[in-house]
Coordinates of C-alpha atoms in Angstrom, one line a residue:
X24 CA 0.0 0.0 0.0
X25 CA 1.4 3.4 -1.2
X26 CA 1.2 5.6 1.6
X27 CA 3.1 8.6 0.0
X28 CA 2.9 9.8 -3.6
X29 CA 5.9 11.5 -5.6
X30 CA 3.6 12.4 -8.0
X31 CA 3.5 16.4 -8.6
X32 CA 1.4 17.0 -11.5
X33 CA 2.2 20.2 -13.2
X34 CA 5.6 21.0 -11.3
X35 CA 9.3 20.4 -11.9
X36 CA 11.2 18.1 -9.6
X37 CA 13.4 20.8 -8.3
X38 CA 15.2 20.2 -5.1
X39 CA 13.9 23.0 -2.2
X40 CA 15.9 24.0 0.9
X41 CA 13.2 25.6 3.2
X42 CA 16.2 28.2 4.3
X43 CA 17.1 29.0 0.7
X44 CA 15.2 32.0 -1.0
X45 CA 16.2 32.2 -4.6
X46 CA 16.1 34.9 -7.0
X47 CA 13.1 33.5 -9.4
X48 CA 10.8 32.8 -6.3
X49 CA 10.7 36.7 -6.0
X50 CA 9.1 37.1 -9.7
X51 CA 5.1 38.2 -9.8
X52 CA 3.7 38.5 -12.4
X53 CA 1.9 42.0 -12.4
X54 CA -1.6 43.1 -11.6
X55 CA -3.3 46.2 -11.6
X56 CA -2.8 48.0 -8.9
X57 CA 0.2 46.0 -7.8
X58 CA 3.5 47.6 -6.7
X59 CA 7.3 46.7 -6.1
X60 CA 10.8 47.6 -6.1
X61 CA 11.6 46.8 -9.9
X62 CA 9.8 46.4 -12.7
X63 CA 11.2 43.1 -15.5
X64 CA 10.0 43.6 -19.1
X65 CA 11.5 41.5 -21.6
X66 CA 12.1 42.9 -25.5
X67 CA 12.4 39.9 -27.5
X68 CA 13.4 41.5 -30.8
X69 CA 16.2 40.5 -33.0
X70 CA 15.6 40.8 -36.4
X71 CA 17.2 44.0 -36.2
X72 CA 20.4 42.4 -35.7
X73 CA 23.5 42.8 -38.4
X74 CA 24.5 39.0 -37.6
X75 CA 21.8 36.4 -37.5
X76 CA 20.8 36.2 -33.6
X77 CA 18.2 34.1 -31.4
X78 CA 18.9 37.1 -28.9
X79 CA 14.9 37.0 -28.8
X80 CA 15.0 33.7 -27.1
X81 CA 17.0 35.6 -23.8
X82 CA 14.4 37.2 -21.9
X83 CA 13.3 33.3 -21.1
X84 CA 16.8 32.2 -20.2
X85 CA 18.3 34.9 -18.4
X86 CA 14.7 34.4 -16.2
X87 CA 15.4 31.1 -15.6
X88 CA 19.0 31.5 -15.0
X89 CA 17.7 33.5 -11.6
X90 CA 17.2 30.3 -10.0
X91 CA 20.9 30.4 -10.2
X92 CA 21.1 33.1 -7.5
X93 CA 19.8 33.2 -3.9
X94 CA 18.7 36.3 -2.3
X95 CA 21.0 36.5 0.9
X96 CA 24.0 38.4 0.3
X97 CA 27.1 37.5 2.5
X98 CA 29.2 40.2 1.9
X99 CA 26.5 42.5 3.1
X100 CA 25.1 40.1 5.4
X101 CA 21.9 40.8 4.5
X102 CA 18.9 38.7 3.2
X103 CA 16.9 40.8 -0.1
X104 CA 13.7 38.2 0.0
X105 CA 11.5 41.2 0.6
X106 CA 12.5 42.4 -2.4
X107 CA 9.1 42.4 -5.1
X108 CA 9.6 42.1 -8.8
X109 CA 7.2 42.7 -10.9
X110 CA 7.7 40.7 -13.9
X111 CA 5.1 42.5 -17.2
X112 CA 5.8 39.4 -19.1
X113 CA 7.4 39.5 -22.9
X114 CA 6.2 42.2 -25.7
X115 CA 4.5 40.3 -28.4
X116 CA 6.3 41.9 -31.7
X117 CA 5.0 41.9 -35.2
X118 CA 6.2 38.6 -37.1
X119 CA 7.4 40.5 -40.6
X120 CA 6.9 44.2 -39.7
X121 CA 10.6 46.1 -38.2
X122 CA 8.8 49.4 -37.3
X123 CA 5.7 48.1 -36.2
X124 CA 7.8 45.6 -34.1
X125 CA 9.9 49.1 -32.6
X126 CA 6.3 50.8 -32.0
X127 CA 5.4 48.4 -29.7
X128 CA 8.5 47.8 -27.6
X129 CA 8.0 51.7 -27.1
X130 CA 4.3 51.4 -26.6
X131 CA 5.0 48.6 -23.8
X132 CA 7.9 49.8 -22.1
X133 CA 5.9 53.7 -21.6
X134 CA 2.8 51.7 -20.6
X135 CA 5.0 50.1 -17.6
X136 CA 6.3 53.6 -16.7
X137 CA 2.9 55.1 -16.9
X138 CA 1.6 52.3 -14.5
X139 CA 4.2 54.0 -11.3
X140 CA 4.3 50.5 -10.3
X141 CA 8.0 50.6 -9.4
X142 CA 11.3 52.5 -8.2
X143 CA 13.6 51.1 -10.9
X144 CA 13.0 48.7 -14.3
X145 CA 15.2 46.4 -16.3
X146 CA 14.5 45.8 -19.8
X147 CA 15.8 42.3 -21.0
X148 CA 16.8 42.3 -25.0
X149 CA 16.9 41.5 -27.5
X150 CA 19.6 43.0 -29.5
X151 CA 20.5 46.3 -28.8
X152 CA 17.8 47.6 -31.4
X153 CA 15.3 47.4 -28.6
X154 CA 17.5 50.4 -26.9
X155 CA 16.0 53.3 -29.3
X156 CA 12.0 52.5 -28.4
X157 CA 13.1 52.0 -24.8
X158 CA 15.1 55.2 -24.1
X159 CA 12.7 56.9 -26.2
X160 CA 10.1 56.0 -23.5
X161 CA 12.1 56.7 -20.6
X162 CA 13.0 60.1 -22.0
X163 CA 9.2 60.9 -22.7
X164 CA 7.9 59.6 -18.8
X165 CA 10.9 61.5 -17.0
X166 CA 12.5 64.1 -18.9
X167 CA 16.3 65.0 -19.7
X168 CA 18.0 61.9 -19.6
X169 CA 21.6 60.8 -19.6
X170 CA 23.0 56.8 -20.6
X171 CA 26.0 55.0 -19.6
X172 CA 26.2 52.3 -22.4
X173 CA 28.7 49.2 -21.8
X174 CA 29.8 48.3 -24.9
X175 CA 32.7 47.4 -27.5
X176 CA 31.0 49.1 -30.4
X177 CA 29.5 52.5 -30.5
X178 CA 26.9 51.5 -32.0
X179 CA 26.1 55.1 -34.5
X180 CA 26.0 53.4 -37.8
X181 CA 24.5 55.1 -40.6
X182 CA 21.0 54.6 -41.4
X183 CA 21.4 54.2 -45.3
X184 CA 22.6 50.7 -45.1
X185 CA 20.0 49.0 -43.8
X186 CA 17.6 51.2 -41.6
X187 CA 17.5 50.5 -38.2
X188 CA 19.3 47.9 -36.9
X189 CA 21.1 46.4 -33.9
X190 CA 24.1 48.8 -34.8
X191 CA 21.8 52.4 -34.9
X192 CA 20.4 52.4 -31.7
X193 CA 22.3 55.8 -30.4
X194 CA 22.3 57.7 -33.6
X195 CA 18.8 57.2 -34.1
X196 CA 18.3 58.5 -30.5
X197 CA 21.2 61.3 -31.2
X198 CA 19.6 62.2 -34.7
X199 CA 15.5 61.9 -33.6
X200 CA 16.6 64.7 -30.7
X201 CA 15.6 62.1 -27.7
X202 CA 19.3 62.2 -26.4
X203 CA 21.9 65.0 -26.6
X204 CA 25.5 63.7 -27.3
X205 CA 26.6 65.1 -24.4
X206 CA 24.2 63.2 -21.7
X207 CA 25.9 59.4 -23.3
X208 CA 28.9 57.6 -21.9
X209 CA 30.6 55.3 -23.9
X210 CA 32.7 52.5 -21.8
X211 CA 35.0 49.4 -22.7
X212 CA 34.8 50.3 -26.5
X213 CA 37.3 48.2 -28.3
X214 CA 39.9 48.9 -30.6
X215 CA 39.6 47.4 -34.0
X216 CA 36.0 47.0 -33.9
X217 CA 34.5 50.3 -35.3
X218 CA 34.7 52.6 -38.0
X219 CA 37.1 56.1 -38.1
X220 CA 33.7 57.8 -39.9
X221 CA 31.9 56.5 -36.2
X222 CA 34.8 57.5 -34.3
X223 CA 34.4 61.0 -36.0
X224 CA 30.9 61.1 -35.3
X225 CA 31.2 60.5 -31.4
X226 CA 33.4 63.4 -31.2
X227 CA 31.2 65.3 -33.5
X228 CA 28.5 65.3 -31.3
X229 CA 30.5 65.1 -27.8
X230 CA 29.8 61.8 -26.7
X231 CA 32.4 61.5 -24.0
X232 CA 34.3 57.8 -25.2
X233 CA 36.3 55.6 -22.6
X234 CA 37.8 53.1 -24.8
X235 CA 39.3 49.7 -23.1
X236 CA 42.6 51.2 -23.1
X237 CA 41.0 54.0 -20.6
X238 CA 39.5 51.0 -18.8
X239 CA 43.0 49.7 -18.2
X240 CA 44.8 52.8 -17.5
X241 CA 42.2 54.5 -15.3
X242 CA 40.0 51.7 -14.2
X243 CA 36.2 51.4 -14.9
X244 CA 34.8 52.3 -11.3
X245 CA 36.5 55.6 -11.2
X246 CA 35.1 56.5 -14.8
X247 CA 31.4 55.3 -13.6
X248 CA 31.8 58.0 -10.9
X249 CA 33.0 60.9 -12.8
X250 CA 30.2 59.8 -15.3
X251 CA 27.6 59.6 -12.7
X252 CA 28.7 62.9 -11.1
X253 CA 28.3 64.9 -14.4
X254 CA 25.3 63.5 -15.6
X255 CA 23.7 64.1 -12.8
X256 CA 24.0 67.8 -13.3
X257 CA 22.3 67.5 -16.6
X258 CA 19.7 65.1 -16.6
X259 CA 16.6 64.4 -14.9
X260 CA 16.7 60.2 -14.9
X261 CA 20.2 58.1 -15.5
X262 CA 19.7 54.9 -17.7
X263 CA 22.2 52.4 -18.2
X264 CA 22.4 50.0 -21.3
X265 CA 24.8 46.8 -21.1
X266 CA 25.4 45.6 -24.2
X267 CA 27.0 42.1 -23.1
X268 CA 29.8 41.7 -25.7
X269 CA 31.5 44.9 -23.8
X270 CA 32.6 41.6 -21.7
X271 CA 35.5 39.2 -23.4
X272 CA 34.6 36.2 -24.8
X273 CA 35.9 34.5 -22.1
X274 CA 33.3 35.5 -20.0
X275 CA 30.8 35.9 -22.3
X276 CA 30.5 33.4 -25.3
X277 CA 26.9 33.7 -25.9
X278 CA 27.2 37.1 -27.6
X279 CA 26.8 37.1 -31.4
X280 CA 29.8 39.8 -32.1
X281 CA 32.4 38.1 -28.8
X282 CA 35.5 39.6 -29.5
X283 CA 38.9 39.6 -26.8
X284 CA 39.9 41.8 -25.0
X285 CA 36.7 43.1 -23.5
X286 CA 36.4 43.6 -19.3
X287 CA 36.0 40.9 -17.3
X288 CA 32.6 39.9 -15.5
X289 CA 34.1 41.0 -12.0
X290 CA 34.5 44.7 -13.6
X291 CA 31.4 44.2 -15.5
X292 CA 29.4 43.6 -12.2
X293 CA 31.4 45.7 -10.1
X294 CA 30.8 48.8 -12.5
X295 CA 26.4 48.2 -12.6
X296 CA 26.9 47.9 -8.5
X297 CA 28.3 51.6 -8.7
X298 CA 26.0 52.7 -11.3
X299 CA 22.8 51.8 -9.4
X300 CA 24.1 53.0 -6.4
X301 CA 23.1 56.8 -7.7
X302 CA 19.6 57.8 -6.8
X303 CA 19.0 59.0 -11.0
X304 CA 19.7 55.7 -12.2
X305 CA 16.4 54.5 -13.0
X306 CA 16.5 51.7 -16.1
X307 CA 18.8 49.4 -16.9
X308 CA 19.0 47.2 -20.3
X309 CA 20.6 44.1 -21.1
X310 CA 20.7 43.1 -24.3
X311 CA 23.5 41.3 -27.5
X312 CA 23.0 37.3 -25.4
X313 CA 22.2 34.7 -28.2
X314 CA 21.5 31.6 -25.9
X315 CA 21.8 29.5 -28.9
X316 CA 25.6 30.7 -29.1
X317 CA 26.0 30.0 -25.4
X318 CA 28.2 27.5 -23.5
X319 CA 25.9 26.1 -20.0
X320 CA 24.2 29.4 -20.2
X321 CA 27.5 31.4 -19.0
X322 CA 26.4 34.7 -21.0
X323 CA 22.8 34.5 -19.6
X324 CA 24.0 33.9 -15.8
X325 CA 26.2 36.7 -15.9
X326 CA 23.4 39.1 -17.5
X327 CA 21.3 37.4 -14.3
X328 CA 23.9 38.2 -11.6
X329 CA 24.1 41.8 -12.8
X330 CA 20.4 42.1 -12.6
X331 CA 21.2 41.2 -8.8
X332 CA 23.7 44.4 -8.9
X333 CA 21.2 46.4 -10.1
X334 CA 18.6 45.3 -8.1
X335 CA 19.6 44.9 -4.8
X336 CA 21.5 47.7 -4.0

């Protein structure tokens, strides 16, 4: 006679330590009329993308990589289980059409905004396309706003050679007057890995640049400060784009333009803890992670652990 069942109908046989809080237990999916610390929309839009890219397929894995992570931090000694995250679920995008595709990550991401649901919002690409509607709405809900973009490419290609794409996101902010050259911070751009007519065009428009070699020489927390400290003096809101193959391939394989000599994760985390540590810092994306190009989902873990910089600081 079976006195117990191991039966569980519906649910994954996942092991569960009853003093063990992890990251993904903290998701809930929101309601109207709900409120929490962050908000978690994902962008899954890559046909934008230069390269050929599943970076669609992320939002999904960099979710489930959370269960990766507990909530007790031991450095800090303290437990963020409290902590409410508000997940609005994926964007449904247009199957064939690019713009109306870019109308409704912008229509979705001001819709969250508008909802005042939260103190702070991460945006999960996607390529780095999905960067232009989601500024765009940030700027239009809080005013004058200022970037830090991680990243090895500046990402200012022209527009003639293929409209929008995973490589326009900044001029097409630059050039539609949502965001003045001078309010974006370029950091770990790589050498090799852009064009002298974009080089020209950074410094055309006063885009201050921190290339790797700055990275190196100065080191990336004290740039995050000086950044912070002088955008704050000209923005309203601070929002911070992580383009994940600003990290070396050794970190980070799952990116569909890896390249070496990029930071490592430690700086890559340890740069996001110091950038959400400012009060204007309000939005964070994270976008370039092709889980189909991934090794044991090393590119989407890392994206998840600095999610946990961001949010828990």
């Amino acid at each position: 006679m079976v006195k117990f069942s191991f039966l569980q109908p519906g649910k994954p046989a996942v092991f569960k330590d009853r003093f063990v809080t992890k990251v993904n237990e903290q998701l809930i999916p929101y309601s109207e009329g709900e409120t929490g610390e962050i908000g978690l929309i994902g962008l899954p839009y890559s046909k934008t993308s230069i390269s050929l890219s599943q970076a669609s397929d992320a939002p999904k894995t960099i979710r489930a990589s959370l269960s990766s992570f507990s909530t007790f931090s031991g450095e800090r000694d303290r437990d963020y289980e409290d902590v409410k995250i508000l997940d609005f679920g994926d964007v449904q995008t247009h199957p064939t059409e690019m713009e109306e595709s870019i109308d409704r990550l912008h229509i979705s991401v001001r819709e969250m905004l508008e909802k005042d649901a939260c103190q702070r919002y991460i945006m999960l690409g996607g390529d780095h396309g999905v960067s232009y509607p989601s500024i765009r709405a940030f700027k239009e809900h809080y005013g004058e706003i200022g970037v830090i973009q991680w990243d090895a490419h500046h990402d200012v290609r022209n527009l003639d050679d293929g409209g929008r794409t995973n490589g326009t996101p900044f001029r097409s902010l630059i050039d539609g007057g949502h965001l003045k050259g001078e309010n974006l911070a370029q950091i770990g751009i790589r050498d090799y890995a852009n064009a002298k007519e974009y080089h020209s065009y950074t410094i055309e428009k006063g885009i201050s640049v921190y290339t790797m070699e700055d990275v190196e020489q100065k080191g990336i927390l004290p740039i995050i400060e000086r950044e912070l400290e002088r955008l704050s003096k000209l923005v309203d809101v601070i929002y911070l784009s992580v383009d994940m193959d600003v990290v070396d391939q050794a970190f980070a394989p799952g990116c569909p333009a890896i390249g070496p000599g990029g930071i490592t994760s430690r700086e890559l985390l340890a740069s996001i803890s110091t950038a959400a540590s400012h009060e204007k810092v309000k939005g964070m994306d994270i976008v370039e992670i092709d889980p189909s190009k991934d090794f044991r989902d090393m590119t989407s873990r890392l994206a998840a652990a600095a999610m946990l910089r961001f949010m828990y600081n």
